[in-house]
Amino acid sequence: MQGERTPIVSGNWKMNNNHFEAIQCVQKLAYLLQKDDFDAVDVTIHPPFTDLRSMQTLIDADQLRIKLGAQNCHHEEKGAFTGEVSPLFLAKLGVQYVIVGHSERRELFGETDDFVARKVVAVQKHGMTPILCVGETLAEREAGLTLDKVKTQIRAALAKRTAEQVKSMVIAYEPIWAIGTGKNASPQDAQEVIAAIREEVASLISRPAAQAVRIQYGGSVKAGTIAEIMRMPDIDGVLVGGASLDPTEFARIVQYRRHAV
Ligand code: 13P
């Protein structure tokens, strides 16, 4: 955590946990986390769409400080877009954070930089916070194209945003080769790319926006690796996939300050 930026730990469940399993998972997580944890760290969970209503009800009824997130949305509010989910409807369900441009959406479902940019605008229009994902493939990394790739993604996604809008966003650097593979970018490698992203925001938008925007690392984060990641000066949190499905492991990730060496 750096300066004024509140750390943010996010659990992206991807296509896992039906709404019964989701309730159990969040109840257990809420039991494991303490007031101190929520005072120090923003905690968001991103269940599948079909779980959101159950999650909203649970969070409201038990007054949980876990923040509700979605994994995606469309950029239009309504209309003939069969199978898509409106950002307006997500906001009505108490969703506060929306992952936008996850590499699985970009690589498996053909989402372009332009499409992702529209979603960023739509999410903010409805008062929610986008978690904008960027990251390179293994081939791009090996060809020395990592920074070119992430800077291009950042430029496209932020083109229509003001400094104030960028300040309140979250960016997640998720190298595609580190997702679900057990391979981490080293904390130093992640720091280097994330520092470059911050510089890109400074030159594109403004220095204060670059200092305020929170940037997460994502890719095979575990309880055993989080403390070292969070010691990096530009890394403000993590976006966790597999390890967020186990409430005990995810709680230990949120509580990284307690087991920091
Ligand atoms: P893993 O933590 O399973 O590698 O997933 C990372 C991710 O894609 C989070 O959005």
PDB file of N, CA and C and ligand atoms in Angstrom, residues 12 14 99 102 104 174 178-181 218-221 239-243, ligand 1:
ATOM      1  N   ASN A  12     -12.004 -13.033  -7.784  1.00  0.00           N
ATOM      2  CA  ASN A  12     -12.745 -13.293  -9.016  1.00  0.00           C
ATOM      3  C   ASN A  12     -13.021 -14.791  -9.081  1.00  0.00           C
ATOM      4  N   LYS A  14     -14.743 -16.373 -11.213  1.00  0.00           N
ATOM      5  CA  LYS A  14     -14.939 -16.879 -12.578  1.00  0.00           C
ATOM      6  C   LYS A  14     -16.225 -17.732 -12.610  1.00  0.00           C
ATOM      7  N   ILE A  99     -15.339  -5.981 -12.982  1.00  0.00           N
ATOM      8  CA  ILE A  99     -14.133  -6.329 -13.744  1.00  0.00           C
ATOM      9  C   ILE A  99     -14.427  -6.073 -15.221  1.00  0.00           C
ATOM     10  N   HIS A 102     -11.225  -8.488 -18.652  1.00  0.00           N
ATOM     11  CA  HIS A 102     -10.407  -9.612 -18.177  1.00  0.00           C
ATOM     12  C   HIS A 102      -9.823 -10.335 -19.392  1.00  0.00           C
ATOM     13  N   GLU A 104      -9.573 -13.341 -20.053  1.00  0.00           N
ATOM     14  CA  GLU A 104     -10.415 -14.440 -20.547  1.00  0.00           C
ATOM     15  C   GLU A 104     -11.525 -13.893 -21.442  1.00  0.00           C
ATOM     16  N   GLU A 174      -2.584  -8.305 -15.054  1.00  0.00           N
ATOM     17  CA  GLU A 174      -2.636  -9.764 -14.970  1.00  0.00           C
ATOM     18  C   GLU A 174      -1.932 -10.366 -16.192  1.00  0.00           C
ATOM     19  N   ALA A 178       0.442 -16.109 -16.322  1.00  0.00           N
ATOM     20  CA  ALA A 178       0.480 -16.381 -14.872  1.00  0.00           C
ATOM     21  C   ALA A 178      -0.903 -16.712 -14.319  1.00  0.00           C
ATOM     22  N   ILE A 179      -1.934 -16.684 -15.171  1.00  0.00           N
ATOM     23  CA  ILE A 179      -3.302 -16.899 -14.683  1.00  0.00           C
ATOM     24  C   ILE A 179      -3.627 -18.386 -14.664  1.00  0.00           C
ATOM     25  N   GLY A 180      -3.917 -18.886 -13.473  1.00  0.00           N
ATOM     26  CA  GLY A 180      -4.339 -20.278 -13.333  1.00  0.00           C
ATOM     27  C   GLY A 180      -3.256 -21.288 -13.643  1.00  0.00           C
ATOM     28  N   THR A 181      -2.014 -20.841 -13.749  1.00  0.00           N
ATOM     29  CA  THR A 181      -0.927 -21.731 -14.141  1.00  0.00           C
ATOM     30  C   THR A 181      -0.034 -22.090 -12.976  1.00  0.00           C
ATOM     31  N   GLY A 218      -2.422  -9.566 -10.569  1.00  0.00           N
ATOM     32  CA  GLY A 218      -3.197 -10.806 -10.568  1.00  0.00           C
ATOM     33  C   GLY A 218      -2.463 -11.884 -11.342  1.00  0.00           C
ATOM     34  N   GLY A 219      -2.595 -13.109 -10.881  1.00  0.00           N
ATOM     35  CA  GLY A 219      -1.970 -14.255 -11.547  1.00  0.00           C
ATOM     36  C   GLY A 219      -1.379 -15.190 -10.510  1.00  0.00           C
ATOM     37  N   SER A 220      -2.134 -16.263 -10.159  1.00  0.00           N
ATOM     38  CA  SER A 220      -1.655 -17.297  -9.231  1.00  0.00           C
ATOM     39  C   SER A 220      -1.235 -16.749  -7.867  1.00  0.00           C
ATOM     40  N   VAL A 221      -1.935 -15.711  -7.389  1.00  0.00           N
ATOM     41  CA  VAL A 221      -1.644 -15.181  -6.044  1.00  0.00           C
ATOM     42  C   VAL A 221      -2.152 -16.185  -5.002  1.00  0.00           C
ATOM     43  N   LEU A 239      -5.752  -9.237  -7.514  1.00  0.00           N
ATOM     44  CA  LEU A 239      -6.973  -9.816  -8.089  1.00  0.00           C
ATOM     45  C   LEU A 239      -6.731 -11.328  -8.128  1.00  0.00           C
ATOM     46  N   VAL A 240      -7.514 -12.035  -7.343  1.00  0.00           N
ATOM     47  CA  VAL A 240      -7.230 -13.450  -7.068  1.00  0.00           C
ATOM     48  C   VAL A 240      -8.287 -14.327  -7.717  1.00  0.00           C
ATOM     49  N   GLY A 241      -7.871 -15.338  -8.455  1.00  0.00           N
ATOM     50  CA  GLY A 241      -8.815 -16.287  -9.044  1.00  0.00           C
ATOM     51  C   GLY A 241      -8.960 -17.512  -8.161  1.00  0.00           C
ATOM     52  N   GLY A 242      -8.245 -18.576  -8.505  1.00  0.00           N
ATOM     53  CA  GLY A 242      -8.387 -19.875  -7.850  1.00  0.00           C
ATOM     54  C   GLY A 242      -8.372 -19.805  -6.323  1.00  0.00           C
ATOM     55  N   ALA A 243      -7.440 -19.065  -5.773  1.00  0.00           N
ATOM     56  CA  ALA A 243      -7.297 -19.044  -4.304  1.00  0.00           C
ATOM     57  C   ALA A 243      -8.453 -18.319  -3.615  1.00  0.00           C
TER      58      ALA A 243
HETATM   59  P1  13P B   1      -5.607 -17.135 -10.700  1.00  0.00           P
HETATM   60  O1  13P B   1      -5.390 -16.489  -9.359  1.00  0.00           O
HETATM   61  O2  13P B   1      -6.398 -18.406 -10.630  1.00  0.00           O
HETATM   62  O3  13P B   1      -4.304 -17.283 -11.442  1.00  0.00           O
HETATM   63  O4  13P B   1      -6.518 -16.135 -11.570  1.00  0.00           O
HETATM   64  C1  13P B   1      -6.148 -14.809 -11.686  1.00  0.00           C
HETATM   65  C2  13P B   1      -7.252 -14.079 -12.359  1.00  0.00           C
HETATM   66  O5  13P B   1      -7.489 -14.225 -13.534  1.00  0.00           O
HETATM   67  C3  13P B   1      -8.075 -13.187 -11.532  1.00  0.00           C
HETATM   68  O6  13P B   1      -8.885 -12.379 -12.336  1.00  0.00           O
END
